[in-house]
């Protein structure tokens, strides 16, 4: 399929290494944050989420960190694999407001 | 597991034509969202429906309209198409928890609209 994110920030990581993708959000009233993975020609796929009352949440090989003071979100992927190559978006939502506001994506490329 | 279905997957139209995109949410999901993603852009929220009523509206042009039907599927109608409407259009669905808990939005594969 046709790729998206032709002019997105890029990050290249050696297979097996850890990667960190950063995101700045704008709305201090946002209550819920999500990281999505988007592969070429596909819709965004949920990876992990975090509520505003938390500063860290871990999943399988992924960790999300939230710094509300500076409105910053990060996604850490451990032991990266070729299948992790994709565009990653952070998204935010306000309390009771279900629409998602996406941040600028980052294209992650895993080098075999 | 059943996923969100969108049709068609690809659509080519000429300027000033109309297009209709369809979205079939995951069974028992009552909320549908439409997003537009231009080349190299992040998805932008257009409009959402809960129980067949419009629940929120984003940056949707007046030339576009949408509705949710009794079977919960949704259609996005686009008229007087412009070159700038060329984009990926995603539909997402979720179920609303009475407790107000945040429910994951599941995205469909998208419809790629090309306006010539």
CSV table of C-alpha atoms in Angstrom, one decimal:
chain,number,residue,atom,x,y,z
A,1,UNK,CA,0.0,0.0,0.0
A,2,UNK,CA,1.0,3.6,-0.4
A,3,UNK,CA,2.9,4.9,2.6
A,4,UNK,CA,1.8,7.7,4.8
A,5,UNK,CA,4.0,10.1,6.6
A,6,UNK,CA,6.3,11.0,3.8
A,7,UNK,CA,7.6,14.1,5.6
A,8,UNK,CA,7.5,12.8,9.1
A,9,UNK,CA,10.3,12.9,11.6
A,10,UNK,CA,12.2,9.6,11.3
A,11,UNK,CA,14.1,7.4,13.7
A,12,UNK,CA,16.3,4.5,12.8
A,13,UNK,CA,17.2,1.9,15.3
A,14,UNK,CA,19.3,-1.3,15.1
A,15,UNK,CA,17.2,-4.5,15.6
A,16,UNK,CA,17.4,-5.5,19.2
A,17,UNK,CA,18.1,-2.1,20.5
A,18,UNK,CA,15.6,0.0,22.5
A,19,UNK,CA,13.9,3.0,20.9
A,20,UNK,CA,12.3,6.1,22.4
A,21,UNK,CA,9.7,8.1,20.5
A,22,UNK,CA,8.6,11.5,21.8
A,23,UNK,CA,5.5,13.5,21.5
A,24,UNK,CA,4.5,17.0,22.8
A,25,UNK,CA,0.8,17.6,23.4
A,26,UNK,CA,-0.9,20.9,23.5
A,27,UNK,CA,-4.0,20.7,25.6
A,28,UNK,CA,-3.4,20.7,29.3
A,29,UNK,CA,-7.0,19.6,29.9
A,30,UNK,CA,-6.4,16.3,28.1
A,31,UNK,CA,-7.1,13.4,30.4
A,32,UNK,CA,-6.2,10.4,28.4
A,33,UNK,CA,-3.3,9.6,26.1
A,34,UNK,CA,-2.8,6.8,23.6
A,35,UNK,CA,0.0,5.6,21.3
A,36,UNK,CA,-1.0,4.2,18.0
A,37,UNK,CA,1.1,2.3,15.4
A,38,UNK,CA,0.3,2.7,11.8
A,39,UNK,CA,1.7,0.4,9.1
A,40,UNK,CA,1.7,1.3,5.5
A,41,UNK,CA,-1.8,1.2,4.0
A,42,UNK,CA,-3.5,0.3,7.3
A,43,UNK,CA,-5.4,2.1,10.0
A,44,UNK,CA,-3.9,3.2,13.4
A,45,UNK,CA,-3.5,0.3,15.8
A,46,UNK,CA,-3.7,0.8,19.5
A,47,UNK,CA,-0.5,0.1,21.4
A,48,UNK,CA,-0.8,1.4,24.9
A,49,UNK,CA,-2.7,4.2,26.8
A,50,UNK,CA,-2.2,6.2,30.0
A,51,UNK,CA,-4.5,8.3,32.1
A,52,UNK,CA,-3.4,11.7,33.3
A,53,UNK,CA,-3.3,10.6,36.9
A,54,UNK,CA,-0.4,8.3,36.1
A,55,UNK,CA,3.2,9.0,34.9
A,56,UNK,CA,4.2,5.6,33.7
A,57,UNK,CA,2.5,2.5,32.3
A,58,UNK,CA,4.1,-0.7,31.0
A,59,UNK,CA,2.9,-3.2,28.5
A,60,UNK,CA,4.6,-6.0,26.6
A,61,UNK,CA,7.9,-4.5,25.4
A,62,UNK,CA,6.4,-1.0,25.5
A,63,UNK,CA,6.4,1.7,28.2
A,64,UNK,CA,4.7,5.0,28.1
A,65,UNK,CA,5.9,7.9,30.2
A,66,UNK,CA,3.8,11.0,30.8
A,67,UNK,CA,5.2,14.3,32.0
A,68,UNK,CA,2.3,16.7,32.5
A,69,UNK,CA,4.5,19.5,33.7
A,70,UNK,CA,6.0,19.9,30.3
A,71,UNK,CA,3.1,18.2,28.4
A,72,UNK,CA,5.3,15.5,27.0
A,73,UNK,CA,4.7,11.9,26.2
A,74,UNK,CA,7.1,9.2,25.3
A,75,UNK,CA,6.9,5.6,24.0
A,76,UNK,CA,9.7,3.3,24.7
A,77,UNK,CA,10.0,0.1,22.7
A,78,UNK,CA,12.4,-2.5,24.1
A,79,UNK,CA,14.3,-5.1,22.0
A,80,UNK,CA,13.0,-3.8,18.7
A,81,UNK,CA,12.0,-6.2,16.0
A,82,UNK,CA,11.6,-5.6,12.2
A,83,UNK,CA,7.8,-5.7,12.7
A,84,UNK,CA,8.1,-2.6,14.8
A,85,UNK,CA,8.9,-0.5,11.7
A,86,UNK,CA,5.9,1.8,11.3
A,87,UNK,CA,4.7,5.3,11.9
A,88,UNK,CA,3.8,6.0,15.5
A,89,UNK,CA,1.3,8.6,16.6
A,90,UNK,CA,0.4,9.9,20.0
A,91,UNK,CA,-3.1,11.0,20.6
A,92,UNK,CA,-4.9,12.9,23.4
A,93,UNK,CA,-8.4,13.1,24.6
A,94,UNK,CA,-10.2,15.4,27.1
A,95,UNK,CA,-12.3,14.0,29.9
A,96,UNK,CA,-15.7,13.1,28.5
A,97,UNK,CA,-14.7,14.1,25.1
A,98,UNK,CA,-14.1,11.1,22.9
A,99,UNK,CA,-12.6,12.5,19.8
A,100,UNK,CA,-8.9,12.0,19.4
A,101,UNK,CA,-6.4,14.7,18.6
A,102,UNK,CA,-3.3,13.2,17.0
A,103,UNK,CA,0.2,14.5,17.3
A,104,UNK,CA,2.8,14.5,14.6
A,105,UNK,CA,3.8,11.0,13.8
A,106,UNK,CA,7.3,9.5,13.9
A,107,UNK,CA,8.5,7.0,11.3
A,108,UNK,CA,10.4,4.3,13.1
A,109,UNK,CA,12.7,2.1,10.9
A,110,UNK,CA,14.3,-1.0,12.4
A,111,UNK,CA,17.6,-1.9,10.8
A,112,UNK,CA,18.2,-5.6,10.6
B,1,UNK,CA,-12.4,-11.1,16.1
B,2,UNK,CA,-14.5,-8.9,13.9
B,3,UNK,CA,-13.0,-5.5,13.0
B,4,UNK,CA,-14.2,-2.3,11.5
B,5,UNK,CA,-15.1,-2.6,7.9
B,6,UNK,CA,-14.8,0.2,5.4
B,7,UNK,CA,-15.8,0.3,1.8
B,8,UNK,CA,-14.6,0.9,-0.7
B,9,UNK,CA,-10.9,0.5,0.0
B,10,UNK,CA,-10.0,2.7,-2.9
B,11,UNK,CA,-12.0,5.3,-4.8
B,12,UNK,CA,-11.0,7.5,-7.6
B,13,UNK,CA,-13.2,10.5,-8.5
B,14,UNK,CA,-13.0,13.6,-10.6
B,15,UNK,CA,-13.3,17.2,-9.3
B,16,UNK,CA,-16.8,18.3,-8.5
B,17,UNK,CA,-18.1,14.7,-8.3
B,18,UNK,CA,-19.6,13.1,-5.2
B,19,UNK,CA,-18.4,10.2,-3.1
B,20,UNK,CA,-19.9,8.0,-0.4
B,21,UNK,CA,-17.8,6.2,2.0
B,22,UNK,CA,-19.2,3.4,4.2
B,23,UNK,CA,-18.2,2.2,7.6
B,24,UNK,CA,-19.4,-0.9,9.5
B,25,UNK,CA,-18.4,-0.8,13.2
B,26,UNK,CA,-17.5,-3.7,15.3
B,27,UNK,CA,-20.7,-5.5,16.5
B,28,UNK,CA,-22.2,-3.9,19.6
B,29,UNK,CA,-20.2,-0.8,19.2
B,30,UNK,CA,-22.5,2.3,19.4
B,31,UNK,CA,-20.1,5.1,18.5
B,32,UNK,CA,-18.5,5.8,15.1
B,33,UNK,CA,-15.8,8.4,14.3
B,34,UNK,CA,-14.5,9.6,11.0
B,35,UNK,CA,-11.0,10.9,10.5
B,36,UNK,CA,-9.2,12.3,7.5
B,37,UNK,CA,-5.5,11.8,6.9
B,38,UNK,CA,-3.7,13.7,4.2
B,39,UNK,CA,-0.3,12.7,2.8
B,40,UNK,CA,2.3,13.1,5.5
B,41,UNK,CA,-0.3,14.3,8.0
B,42,UNK,CA,-1.7,13.0,11.2
B,43,UNK,CA,-5.3,11.9,11.2
B,44,UNK,CA,-7.8,14.8,11.7
B,45,UNK,CA,-11.1,14.3,13.4
B,46,UNK,CA,-14.1,15.0,11.2
B,47,UNK,CA,-17.3,13.9,13.0
B,48,UNK,CA,-18.7,11.3,15.3
B,49,UNK,CA,-22.0,9.6,16.1
B,50,UNK,CA,-23.4,8.0,19.2
B,51,UNK,CA,-26.6,6.0,19.0
B,52,UNK,CA,-27.3,7.5,15.5
B,53,UNK,CA,-27.0,11.1,16.8
B,54,UNK,CA,-24.1,13.4,15.9
B,55,UNK,CA,-22.0,13.6,19.1
B,56,UNK,CA,-19.1,15.8,18.0
B,57,UNK,CA,-17.9,17.7,15.0
B,58,UNK,CA,-14.5,18.6,14.0
B,59,UNK,CA,-12.9,20.1,10.9
B,60,UNK,CA,-15.5,18.7,8.5
B,61,UNK,CA,-16.2,20.9,5.4
B,62,UNK,CA,-19.8,22.0,4.8
B,63,UNK,CA,-19.6,19.9,1.5
B,64,UNK,CA,-19.4,16.8,3.6
B,65,UNK,CA,-22.2,15.2,5.6
B,66,UNK,CA,-22.5,12.0,7.5
B,67,UNK,CA,-25.0,9.9,9.3
B,68,UNK,CA,-25.3,6.8,11.4
B,69,UNK,CA,-28.1,4.3,10.5
B,70,UNK,CA,-30.3,2.1,12.7
B,71,UNK,CA,-27.8,-0.8,12.2
B,72,UNK,CA,-25.0,1.5,13.4
B,73,UNK,CA,-23.2,1.6,10.1
B,74,UNK,CA,-22.2,5.1,9.0
B,75,UNK,CA,-21.8,6.8,5.7
B,76,UNK,CA,-19.7,9.9,4.9
B,77,UNK,CA,-21.1,11.8,1.9
B,78,UNK,CA,-18.7,14.1,0.1
B,79,UNK,CA,-19.9,16.5,-2.6
B,80,UNK,CA,-18.2,19.0,-5.0
B,81,UNK,CA,-15.0,17.1,-4.5
B,82,UNK,CA,-11.8,19.1,-4.6
B,83,UNK,CA,-8.2,18.0,-5.2
B,84,UNK,CA,-7.4,18.7,-1.6
B,85,UNK,CA,-9.9,16.1,-0.5
B,86,UNK,CA,-7.5,13.3,-1.7
B,87,UNK,CA,-6.7,11.5,1.5
B,88,UNK,CA,-7.1,8.4,3.6
B,89,UNK,CA,-10.4,8.4,5.4
B,90,UNK,CA,-10.6,6.3,8.5
B,91,UNK,CA,-13.6,5.1,10.5
B,92,UNK,CA,-13.2,4.0,14.1
B,93,UNK,CA,-15.7,2.6,16.5
B,94,UNK,CA,-16.0,2.2,20.2
B,95,UNK,CA,-18.5,1.1,22.8
B,96,UNK,CA,-19.5,3.6,25.4
B,97,UNK,CA,-19.2,2.5,29.0
B,98,UNK,CA,-22.0,3.8,31.3
B,99,UNK,CA,-19.3,4.5,33.9
B,100,UNK,CA,-17.6,7.0,31.5
B,101,UNK,CA,-14.5,4.9,31.3
B,102,UNK,CA,-12.3,5.5,28.3
B,103,UNK,CA,-13.0,3.0,25.6
B,104,UNK,CA,-10.6,2.1,22.9
B,105,UNK,CA,-11.3,3.3,19.4
B,106,UNK,CA,-10.7,0.6,16.9
B,107,UNK,CA,-9.8,1.8,13.5
B,108,UNK,CA,-10.8,0.4,10.1
B,109,UNK,CA,-8.3,-0.1,7.2
B,110,UNK,CA,-9.4,3.2,5.7
B,111,UNK,CA,-10.6,4.3,2.3
B,112,UNK,CA,-8.1,5.9,0.0
B,113,UNK,CA,-9.8,8.7,-2.0
B,114,UNK,CA,-8.1,10.1,-5.0
B,115,UNK,CA,-9.6,13.2,-6.6
B,116,UNK,CA,-8.3,13.9,-10.1
